[in-house]
mmCIF file of C-alpha atoms in Angstrom:
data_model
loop_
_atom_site.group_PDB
_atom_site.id
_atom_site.type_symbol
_atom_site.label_atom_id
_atom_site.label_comp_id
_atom_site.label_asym_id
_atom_site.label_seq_id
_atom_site.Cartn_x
_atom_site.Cartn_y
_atom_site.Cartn_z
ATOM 1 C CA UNK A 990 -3.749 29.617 -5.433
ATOM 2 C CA UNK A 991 -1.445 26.841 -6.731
ATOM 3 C CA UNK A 992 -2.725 23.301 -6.914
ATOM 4 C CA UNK A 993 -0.132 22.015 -4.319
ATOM 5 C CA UNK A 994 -1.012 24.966 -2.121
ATOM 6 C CA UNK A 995 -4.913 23.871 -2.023
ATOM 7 C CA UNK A 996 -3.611 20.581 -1.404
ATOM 8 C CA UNK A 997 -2.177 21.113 1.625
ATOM 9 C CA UNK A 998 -4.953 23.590 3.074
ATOM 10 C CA UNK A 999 -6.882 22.439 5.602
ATOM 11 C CA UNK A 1000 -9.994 22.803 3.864
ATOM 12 C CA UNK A 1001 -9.111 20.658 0.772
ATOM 13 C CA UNK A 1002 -9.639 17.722 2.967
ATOM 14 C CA UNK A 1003 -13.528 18.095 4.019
ATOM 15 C CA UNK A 1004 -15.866 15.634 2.222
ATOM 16 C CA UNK A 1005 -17.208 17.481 -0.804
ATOM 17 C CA UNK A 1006 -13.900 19.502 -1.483
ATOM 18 C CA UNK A 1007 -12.205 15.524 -1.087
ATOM 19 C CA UNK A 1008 -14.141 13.912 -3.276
ATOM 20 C CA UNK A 1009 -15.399 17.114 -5.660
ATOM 21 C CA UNK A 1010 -12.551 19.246 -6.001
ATOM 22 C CA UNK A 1011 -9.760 17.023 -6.642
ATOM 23 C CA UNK A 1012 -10.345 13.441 -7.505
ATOM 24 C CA UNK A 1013 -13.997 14.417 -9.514
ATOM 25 C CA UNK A 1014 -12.906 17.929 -11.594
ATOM 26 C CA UNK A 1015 -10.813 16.059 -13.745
ATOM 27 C CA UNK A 1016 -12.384 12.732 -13.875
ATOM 28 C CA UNK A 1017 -12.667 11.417 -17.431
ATOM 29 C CA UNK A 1018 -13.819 7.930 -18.757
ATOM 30 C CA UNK A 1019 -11.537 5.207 -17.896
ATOM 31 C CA UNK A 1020 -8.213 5.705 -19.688
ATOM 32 C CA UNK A 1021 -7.807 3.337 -22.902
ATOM 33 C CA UNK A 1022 -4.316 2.320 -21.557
ATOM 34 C CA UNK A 1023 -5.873 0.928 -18.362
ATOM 35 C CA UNK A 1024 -8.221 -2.040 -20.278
ATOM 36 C CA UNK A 1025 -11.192 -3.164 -17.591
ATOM 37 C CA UNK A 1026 -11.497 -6.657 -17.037
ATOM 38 C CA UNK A 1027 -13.978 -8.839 -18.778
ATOM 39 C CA UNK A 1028 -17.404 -9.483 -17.046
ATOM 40 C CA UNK A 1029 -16.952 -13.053 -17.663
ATOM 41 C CA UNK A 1030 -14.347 -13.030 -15.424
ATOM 42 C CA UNK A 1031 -15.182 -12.686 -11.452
ATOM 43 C CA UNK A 1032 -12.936 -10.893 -9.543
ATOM 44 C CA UNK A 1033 -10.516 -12.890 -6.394
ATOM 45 C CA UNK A 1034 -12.252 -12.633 -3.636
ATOM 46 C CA UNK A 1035 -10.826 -12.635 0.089
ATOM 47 C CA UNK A 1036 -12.091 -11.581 3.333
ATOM 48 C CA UNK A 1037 -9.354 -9.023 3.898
ATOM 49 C CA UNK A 1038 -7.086 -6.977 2.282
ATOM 50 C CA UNK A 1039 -4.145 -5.028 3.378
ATOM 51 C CA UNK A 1040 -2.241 -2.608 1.208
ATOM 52 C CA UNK A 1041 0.252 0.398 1.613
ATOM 53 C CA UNK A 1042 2.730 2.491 0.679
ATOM 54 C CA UNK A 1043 0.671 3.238 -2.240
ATOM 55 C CA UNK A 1044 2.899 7.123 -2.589
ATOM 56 C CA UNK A 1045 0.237 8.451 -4.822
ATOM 57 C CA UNK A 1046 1.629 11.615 -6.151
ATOM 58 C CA UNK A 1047 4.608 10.558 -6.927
ATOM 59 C CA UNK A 1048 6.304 9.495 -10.199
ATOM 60 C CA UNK A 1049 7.292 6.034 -8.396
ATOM 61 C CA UNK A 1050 4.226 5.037 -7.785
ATOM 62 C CA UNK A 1051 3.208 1.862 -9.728
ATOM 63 C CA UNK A 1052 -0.373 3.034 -10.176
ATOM 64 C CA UNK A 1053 -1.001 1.556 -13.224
ATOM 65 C CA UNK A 1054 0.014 -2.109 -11.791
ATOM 66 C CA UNK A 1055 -2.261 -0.829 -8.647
ATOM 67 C CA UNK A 1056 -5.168 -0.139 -10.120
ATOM 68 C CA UNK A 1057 -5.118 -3.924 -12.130
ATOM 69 C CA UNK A 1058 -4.697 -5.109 -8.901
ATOM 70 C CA UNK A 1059 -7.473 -3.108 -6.896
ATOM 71 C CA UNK A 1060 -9.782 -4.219 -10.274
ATOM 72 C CA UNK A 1061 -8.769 -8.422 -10.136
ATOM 73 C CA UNK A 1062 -9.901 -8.571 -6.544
ATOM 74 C CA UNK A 1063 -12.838 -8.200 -4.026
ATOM 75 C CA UNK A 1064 -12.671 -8.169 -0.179
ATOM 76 C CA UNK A 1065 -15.133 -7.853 2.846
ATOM 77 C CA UNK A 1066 -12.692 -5.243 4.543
ATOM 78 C CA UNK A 1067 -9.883 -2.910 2.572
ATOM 79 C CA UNK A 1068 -7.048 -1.798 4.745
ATOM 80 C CA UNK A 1069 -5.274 0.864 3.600
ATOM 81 C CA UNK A 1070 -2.457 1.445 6.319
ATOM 82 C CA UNK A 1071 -0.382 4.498 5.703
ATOM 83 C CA UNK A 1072 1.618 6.675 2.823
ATOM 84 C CA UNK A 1073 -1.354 6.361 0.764
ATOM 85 C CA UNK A 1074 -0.587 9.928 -0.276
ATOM 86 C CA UNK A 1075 3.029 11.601 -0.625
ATOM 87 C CA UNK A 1076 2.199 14.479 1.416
ATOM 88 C CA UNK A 1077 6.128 14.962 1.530
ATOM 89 C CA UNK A 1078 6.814 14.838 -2.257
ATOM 90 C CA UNK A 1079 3.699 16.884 -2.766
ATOM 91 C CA UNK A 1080 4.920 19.623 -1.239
ATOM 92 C CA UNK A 1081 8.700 19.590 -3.287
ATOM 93 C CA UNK A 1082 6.555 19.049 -7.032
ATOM 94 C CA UNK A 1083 2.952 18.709 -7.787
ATOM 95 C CA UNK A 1084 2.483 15.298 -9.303
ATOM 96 C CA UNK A 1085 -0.897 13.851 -9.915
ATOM 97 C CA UNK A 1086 -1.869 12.031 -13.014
ATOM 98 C CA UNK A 1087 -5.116 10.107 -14.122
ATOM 99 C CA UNK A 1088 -4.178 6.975 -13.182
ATOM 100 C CA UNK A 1089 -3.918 8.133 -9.331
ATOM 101 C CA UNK A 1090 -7.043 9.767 -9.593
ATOM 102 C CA UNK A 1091 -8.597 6.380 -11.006
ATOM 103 C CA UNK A 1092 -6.557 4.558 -8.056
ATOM 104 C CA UNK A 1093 -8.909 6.929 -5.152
ATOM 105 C CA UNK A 1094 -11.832 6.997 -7.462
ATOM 106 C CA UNK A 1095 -11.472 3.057 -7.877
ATOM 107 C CA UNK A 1096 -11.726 2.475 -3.878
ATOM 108 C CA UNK A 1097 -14.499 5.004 -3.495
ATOM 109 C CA UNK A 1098 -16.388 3.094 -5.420
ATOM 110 C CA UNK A 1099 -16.078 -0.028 -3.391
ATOM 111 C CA UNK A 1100 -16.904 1.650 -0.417
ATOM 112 C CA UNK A 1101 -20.108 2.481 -1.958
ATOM 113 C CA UNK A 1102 -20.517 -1.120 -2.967
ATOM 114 C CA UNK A 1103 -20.133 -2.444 0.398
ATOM 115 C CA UNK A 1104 -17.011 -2.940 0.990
ATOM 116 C CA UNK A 1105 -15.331 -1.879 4.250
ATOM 117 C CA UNK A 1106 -12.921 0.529 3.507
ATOM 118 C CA UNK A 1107 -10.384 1.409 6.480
ATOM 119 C CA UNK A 1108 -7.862 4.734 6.139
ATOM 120 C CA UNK A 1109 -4.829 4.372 8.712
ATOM 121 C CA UNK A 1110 -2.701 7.292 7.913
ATOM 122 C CA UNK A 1111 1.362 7.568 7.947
ATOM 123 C CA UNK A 1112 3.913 9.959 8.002
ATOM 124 C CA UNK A 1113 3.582 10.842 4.524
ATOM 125 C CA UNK A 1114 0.046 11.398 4.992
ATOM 126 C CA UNK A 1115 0.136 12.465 8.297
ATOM 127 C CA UNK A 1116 -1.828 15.786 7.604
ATOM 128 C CA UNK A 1117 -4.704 12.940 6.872
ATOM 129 C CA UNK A 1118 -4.566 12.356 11.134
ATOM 130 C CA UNK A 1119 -6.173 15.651 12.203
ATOM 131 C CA UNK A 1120 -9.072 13.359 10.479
ATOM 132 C CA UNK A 1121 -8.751 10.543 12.913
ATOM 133 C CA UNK A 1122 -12.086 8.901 14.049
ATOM 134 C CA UNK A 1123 -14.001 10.881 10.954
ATOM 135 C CA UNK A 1124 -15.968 9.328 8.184
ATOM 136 C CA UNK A 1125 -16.189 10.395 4.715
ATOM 137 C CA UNK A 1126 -17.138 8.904 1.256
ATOM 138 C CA UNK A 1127 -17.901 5.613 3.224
ATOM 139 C CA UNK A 1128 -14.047 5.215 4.311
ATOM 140 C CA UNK A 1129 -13.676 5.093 7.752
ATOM 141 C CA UNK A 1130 -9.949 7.417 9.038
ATOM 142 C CA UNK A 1131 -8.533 5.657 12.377
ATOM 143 C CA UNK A 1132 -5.233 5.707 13.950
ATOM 144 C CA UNK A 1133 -4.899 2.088 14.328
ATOM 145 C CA UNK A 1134 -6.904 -1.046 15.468
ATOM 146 C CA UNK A 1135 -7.257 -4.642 16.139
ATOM 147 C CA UNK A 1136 -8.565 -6.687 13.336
ATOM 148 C CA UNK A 1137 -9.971 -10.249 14.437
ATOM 149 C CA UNK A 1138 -9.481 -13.182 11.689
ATOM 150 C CA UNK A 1139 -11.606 -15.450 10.861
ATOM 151 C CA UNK A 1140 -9.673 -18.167 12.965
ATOM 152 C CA UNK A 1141 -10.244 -15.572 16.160
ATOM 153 C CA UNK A 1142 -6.437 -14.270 16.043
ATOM 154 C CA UNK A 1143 -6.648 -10.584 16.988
ATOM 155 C CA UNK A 1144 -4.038 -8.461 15.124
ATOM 156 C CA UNK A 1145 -2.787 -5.053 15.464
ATOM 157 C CA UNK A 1146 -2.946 -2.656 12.662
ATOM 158 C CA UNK A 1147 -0.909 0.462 12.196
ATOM 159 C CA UNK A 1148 1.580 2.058 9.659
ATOM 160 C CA UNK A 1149 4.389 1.822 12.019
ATOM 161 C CA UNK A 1150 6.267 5.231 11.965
ATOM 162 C CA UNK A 1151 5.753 5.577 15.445
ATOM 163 C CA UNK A 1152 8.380 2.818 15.856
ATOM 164 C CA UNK A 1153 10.706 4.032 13.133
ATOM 165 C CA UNK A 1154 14.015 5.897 15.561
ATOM 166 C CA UNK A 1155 14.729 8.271 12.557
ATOM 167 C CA UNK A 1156 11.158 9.379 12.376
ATOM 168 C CA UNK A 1157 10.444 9.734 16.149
ATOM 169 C CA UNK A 1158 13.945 11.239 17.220
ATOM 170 C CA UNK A 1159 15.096 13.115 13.767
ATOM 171 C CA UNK A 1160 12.955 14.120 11.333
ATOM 172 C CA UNK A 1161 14.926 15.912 9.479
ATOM 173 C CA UNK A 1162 17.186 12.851 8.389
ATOM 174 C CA UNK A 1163 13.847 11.265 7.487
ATOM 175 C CA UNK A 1164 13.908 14.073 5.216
ATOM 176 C CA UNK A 1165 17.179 13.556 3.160
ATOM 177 C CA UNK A 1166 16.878 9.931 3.306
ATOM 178 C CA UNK A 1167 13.398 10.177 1.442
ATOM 179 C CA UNK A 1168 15.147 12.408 -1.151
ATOM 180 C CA UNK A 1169 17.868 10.123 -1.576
ATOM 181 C CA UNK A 1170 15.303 7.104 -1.705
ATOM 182 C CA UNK A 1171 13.462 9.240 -4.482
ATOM 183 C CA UNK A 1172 16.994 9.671 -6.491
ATOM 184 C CA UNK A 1173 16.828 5.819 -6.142
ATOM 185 C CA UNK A 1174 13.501 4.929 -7.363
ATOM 186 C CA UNK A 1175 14.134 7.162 -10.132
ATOM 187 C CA UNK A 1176 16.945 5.458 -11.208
ATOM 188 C CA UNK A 1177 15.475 2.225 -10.893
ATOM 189 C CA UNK A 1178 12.073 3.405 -13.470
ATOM 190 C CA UNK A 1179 15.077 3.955 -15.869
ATOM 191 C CA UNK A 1180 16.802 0.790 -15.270
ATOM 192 C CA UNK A 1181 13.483 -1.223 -15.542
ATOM 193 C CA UNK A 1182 12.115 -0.032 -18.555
ATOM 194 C CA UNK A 1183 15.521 -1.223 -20.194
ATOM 195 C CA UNK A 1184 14.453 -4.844 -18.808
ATOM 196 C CA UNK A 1185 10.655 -4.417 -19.938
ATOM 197 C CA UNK A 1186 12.344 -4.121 -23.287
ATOM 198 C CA UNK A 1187 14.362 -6.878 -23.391
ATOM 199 C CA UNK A 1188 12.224 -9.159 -21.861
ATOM 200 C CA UNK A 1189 12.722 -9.034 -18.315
ATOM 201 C CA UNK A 1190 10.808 -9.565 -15.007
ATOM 202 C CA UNK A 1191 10.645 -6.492 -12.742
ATOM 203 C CA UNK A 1192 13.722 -5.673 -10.334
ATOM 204 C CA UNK A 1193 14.054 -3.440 -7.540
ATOM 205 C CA UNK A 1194 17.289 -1.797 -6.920
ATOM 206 C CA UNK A 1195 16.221 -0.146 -3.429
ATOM 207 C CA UNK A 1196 15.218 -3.584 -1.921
ATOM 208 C CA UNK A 1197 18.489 -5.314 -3.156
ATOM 209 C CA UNK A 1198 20.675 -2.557 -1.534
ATOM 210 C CA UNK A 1199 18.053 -3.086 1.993
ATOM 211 C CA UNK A 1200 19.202 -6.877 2.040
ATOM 212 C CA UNK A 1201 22.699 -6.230 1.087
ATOM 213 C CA UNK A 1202 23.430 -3.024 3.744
ATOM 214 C CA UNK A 1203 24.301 -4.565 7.165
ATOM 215 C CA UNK A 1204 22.869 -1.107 8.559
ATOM 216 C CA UNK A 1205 19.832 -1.066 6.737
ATOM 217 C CA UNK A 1206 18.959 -4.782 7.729
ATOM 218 C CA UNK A 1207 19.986 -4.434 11.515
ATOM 219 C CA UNK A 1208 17.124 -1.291 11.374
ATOM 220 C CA UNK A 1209 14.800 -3.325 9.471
ATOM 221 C CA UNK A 1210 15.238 -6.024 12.208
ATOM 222 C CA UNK A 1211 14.798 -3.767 15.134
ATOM 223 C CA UNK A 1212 11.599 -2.309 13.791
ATOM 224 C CA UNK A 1213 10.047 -5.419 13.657
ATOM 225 C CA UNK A 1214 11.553 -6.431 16.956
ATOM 226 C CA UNK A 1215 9.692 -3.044 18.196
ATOM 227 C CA UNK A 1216 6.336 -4.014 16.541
ATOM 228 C CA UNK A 1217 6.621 -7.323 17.527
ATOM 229 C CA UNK A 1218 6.694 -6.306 21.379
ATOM 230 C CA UNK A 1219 3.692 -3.839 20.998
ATOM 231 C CA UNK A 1220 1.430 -6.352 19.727
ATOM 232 C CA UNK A 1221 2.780 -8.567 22.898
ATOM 233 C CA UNK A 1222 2.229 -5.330 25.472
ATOM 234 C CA UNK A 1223 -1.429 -5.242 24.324
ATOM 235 C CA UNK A 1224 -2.099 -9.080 24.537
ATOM 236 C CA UNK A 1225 -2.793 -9.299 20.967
ATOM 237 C CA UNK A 1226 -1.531 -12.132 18.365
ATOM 238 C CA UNK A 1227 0.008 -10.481 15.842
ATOM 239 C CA UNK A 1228 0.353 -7.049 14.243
ATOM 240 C CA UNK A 1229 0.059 -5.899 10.373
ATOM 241 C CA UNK A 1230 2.079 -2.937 9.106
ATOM 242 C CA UNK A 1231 3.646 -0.804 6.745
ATOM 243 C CA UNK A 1232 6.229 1.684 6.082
ATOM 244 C CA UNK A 1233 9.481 -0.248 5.535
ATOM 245 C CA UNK A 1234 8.518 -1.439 1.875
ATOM 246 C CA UNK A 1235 9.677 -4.929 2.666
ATOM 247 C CA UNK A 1236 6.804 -7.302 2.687
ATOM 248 C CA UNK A 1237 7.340 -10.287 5.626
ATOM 249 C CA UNK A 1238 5.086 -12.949 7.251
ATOM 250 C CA UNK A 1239 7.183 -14.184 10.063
ATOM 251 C CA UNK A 1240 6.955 -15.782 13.965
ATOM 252 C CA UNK A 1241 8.697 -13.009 15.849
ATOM 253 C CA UNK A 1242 9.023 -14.984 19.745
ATOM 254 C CA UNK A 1243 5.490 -16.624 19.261
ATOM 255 C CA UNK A 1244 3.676 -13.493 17.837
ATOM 256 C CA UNK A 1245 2.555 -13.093 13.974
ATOM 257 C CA UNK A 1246 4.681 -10.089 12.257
ATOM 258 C CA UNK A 1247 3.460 -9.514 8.919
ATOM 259 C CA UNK A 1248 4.372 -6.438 6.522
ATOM 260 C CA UNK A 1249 2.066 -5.916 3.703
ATOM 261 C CA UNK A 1250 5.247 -4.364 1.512
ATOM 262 C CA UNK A 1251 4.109 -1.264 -0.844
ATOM 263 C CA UNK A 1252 3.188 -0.065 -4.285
ATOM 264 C CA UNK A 1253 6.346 1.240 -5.590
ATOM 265 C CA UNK A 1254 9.211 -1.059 -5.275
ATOM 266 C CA UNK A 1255 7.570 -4.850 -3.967
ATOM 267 C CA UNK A 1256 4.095 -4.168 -5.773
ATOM 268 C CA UNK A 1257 2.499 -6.598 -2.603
ATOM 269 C CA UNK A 1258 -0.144 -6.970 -0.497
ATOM 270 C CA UNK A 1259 -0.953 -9.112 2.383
ATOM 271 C CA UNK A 1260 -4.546 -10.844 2.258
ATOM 272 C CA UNK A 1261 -6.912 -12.944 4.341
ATOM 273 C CA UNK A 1262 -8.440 -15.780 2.737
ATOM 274 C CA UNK A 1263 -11.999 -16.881 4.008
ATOM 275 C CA UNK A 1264 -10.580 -19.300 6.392
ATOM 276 C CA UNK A 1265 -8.369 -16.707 8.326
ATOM 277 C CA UNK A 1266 -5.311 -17.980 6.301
ATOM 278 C CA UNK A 1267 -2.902 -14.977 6.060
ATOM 279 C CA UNK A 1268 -0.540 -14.539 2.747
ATOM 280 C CA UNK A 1269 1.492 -12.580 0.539
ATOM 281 C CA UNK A 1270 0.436 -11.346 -2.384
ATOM 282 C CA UNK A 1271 1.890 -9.938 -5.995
ATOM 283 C CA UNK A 1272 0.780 -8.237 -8.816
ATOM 284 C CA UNK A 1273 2.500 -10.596 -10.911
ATOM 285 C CA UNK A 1274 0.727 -13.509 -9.003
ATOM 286 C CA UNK A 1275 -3.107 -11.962 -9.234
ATOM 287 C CA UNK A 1276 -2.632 -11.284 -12.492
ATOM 288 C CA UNK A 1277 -1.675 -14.634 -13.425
ATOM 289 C CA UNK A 1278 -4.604 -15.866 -11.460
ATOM 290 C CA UNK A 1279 -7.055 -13.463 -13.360
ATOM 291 C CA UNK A 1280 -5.726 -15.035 -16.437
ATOM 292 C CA UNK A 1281 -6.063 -18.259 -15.415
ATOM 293 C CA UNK A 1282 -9.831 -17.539 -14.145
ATOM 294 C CA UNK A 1283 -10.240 -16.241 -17.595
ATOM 295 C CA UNK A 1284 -9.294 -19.171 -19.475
ATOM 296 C CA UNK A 1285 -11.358 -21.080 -17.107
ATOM 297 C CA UNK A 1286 -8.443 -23.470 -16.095
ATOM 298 C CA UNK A 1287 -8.994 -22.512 -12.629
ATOM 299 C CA UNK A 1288 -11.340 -21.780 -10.259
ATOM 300 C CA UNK A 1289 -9.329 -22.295 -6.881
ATOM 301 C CA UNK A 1290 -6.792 -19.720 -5.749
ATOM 302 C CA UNK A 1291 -3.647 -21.763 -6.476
ATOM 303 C CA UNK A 1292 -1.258 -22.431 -4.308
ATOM 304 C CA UNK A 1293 2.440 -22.233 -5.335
ATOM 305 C CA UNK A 1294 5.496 -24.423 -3.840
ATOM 306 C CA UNK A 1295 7.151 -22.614 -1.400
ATOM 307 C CA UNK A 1296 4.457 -20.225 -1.282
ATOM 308 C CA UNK A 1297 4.736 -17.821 2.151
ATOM 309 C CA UNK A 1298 1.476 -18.522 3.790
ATOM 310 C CA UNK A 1299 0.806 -18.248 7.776
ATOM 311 C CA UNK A 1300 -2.165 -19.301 9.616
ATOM 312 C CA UNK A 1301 -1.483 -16.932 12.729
ATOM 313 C CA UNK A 1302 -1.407 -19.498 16.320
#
């Protein structure tokens, strides 16, 4: 049998094949490349933390930057709302690496810690929903949910394909347009690599060309219209999704949108500090932080001007 054809049997997704077969037959010691942090340093806590889009098994996923992140920080609840595997891409070329095992093996083992680890799947992972309302490995699979803040502000969670018109009405364009998005992303590794060497911050080509489109920002703005209202229908505050790859904290007619971005283009996630406060959060930015925390300059999440922060009312 080939590896992508085990993948995508049914079987391959029980709890010892999950978490024996594939993410534990090639486990090795932590990679050199990826260095762990120092002990000295404590991690950044929050109460809540929402990621997405993670596309593991695929060559444009930032997994590397991921797994820093997942390491610098510590939350009461981990969301993990849709495309955390490319099912999709999977099934074109087998791509799996050590760093994407260390990414699965890495929230595994905060589940066992104690963390609250919650598995919404999405469309490229949707062979992850005849799971829904299962356990396994201390990671809880559900469809979606309300999450209640610490202020009280109940928020609907979901990936959000179910609102997406190309996914629900023609699949099949969802189909070239992820192979066309993949042409992009691969161009864009290219191009950044030539900034890493000269000395330049991170770009992403694919999210320029999404504000710059007029049709690609009139979809973006009816999706969030369409999320916006189904948080409303339900008589909830706000809701928290995925999918698009464009990370937003917004008031959309009185109700909290917020889009936690993804792991391949925006590198973002959205978090919950203690006090219910609701942000935006980088790579770039947490590692800074964990610098900072390891200097011992700071000891208080900073707070940037201009900084997109929401407490939901």
């Amino acid at each position: 049998m080939k590896p992508r054809e085990g993948f995508f049997d049914p079987g391959f997704f029980d709890i010892d094949a999950l978490i024996h077969q594939k993410l534990k037959q090639d486990a090795e010691p932590e990679a050199p490349q990826e260095p762990k942090r120092k002990s000295s340093a404590e991690p950044i806590r929050f109460r809540t933390i929402w990621i997405s889009d993670l596309h593991l098994g695929t060559t444009g996923c930032q997994a590397g930057r991921l797994l820093e992140f997942l390491r610098a920080t510590e939350s009461d609840t981990l969301y993990l709302i849709g495309d955390i595997i490319d099912g999709w891409q999977l099934r074109r070329r087998w791509y799996w690496d050590q760093n994407h095992n260390n990414v699965v093996q890495t929230v595994l083992k905060k589940a066992k810690k104690g963390t609250e680890v919650i598995f919404i799947p999405g469309n490229h992972d949707e062979m992850m929903r005849e799971f829904i309302d299962l356990d396994f490995g201390g990671i809880r699979i559900r469809d979606e949910l309300v999450h209640t803040t610490a202020q009280g502000k109940r928020l609907l969670v979901l990936h959000g394909d179910r609102f997406d018109g190309v996914i629900a009405c023609a699949k099949w364009l969802a189909y070239v347009g992820d192979s066309l998005y993949t042409m992009i992303l691969k161009f864009n590794q290219v191009f950044n690599n030539w900034r890493a060497r000269a000395g330049l911050p991170y770009w992403s080509l694919s999210q320029y060309l999404k504000l710059k489109v007029k049709n690609a920002v009139n979809y973006i703005s009816s999706f969030e219209d369409a999320l916006a209202a189904e948080a409303r229908k339900k008589g909830l505050d706000g809701v928290i999704c995925g999918h698009i790859h464009k990370p937003e904290i917004r008031s959309i007619d009185g109700i909290t949108y917020c889009n936690d971005g993804d792991w391949v283009e925006s590198l973002t996630a959205l978090v919950e500090e203690p006090n219910g406060e609701l942000r935006l959060v980088s790579w770039q930015e947490i590692m800074q932080e964990a610098m900072q925390e390891k200097r011992g300059s700071s000891t208080q999440h900073p707070k940037k001007e201009g900084e997109l922060c929401v407490s939901p009312s």
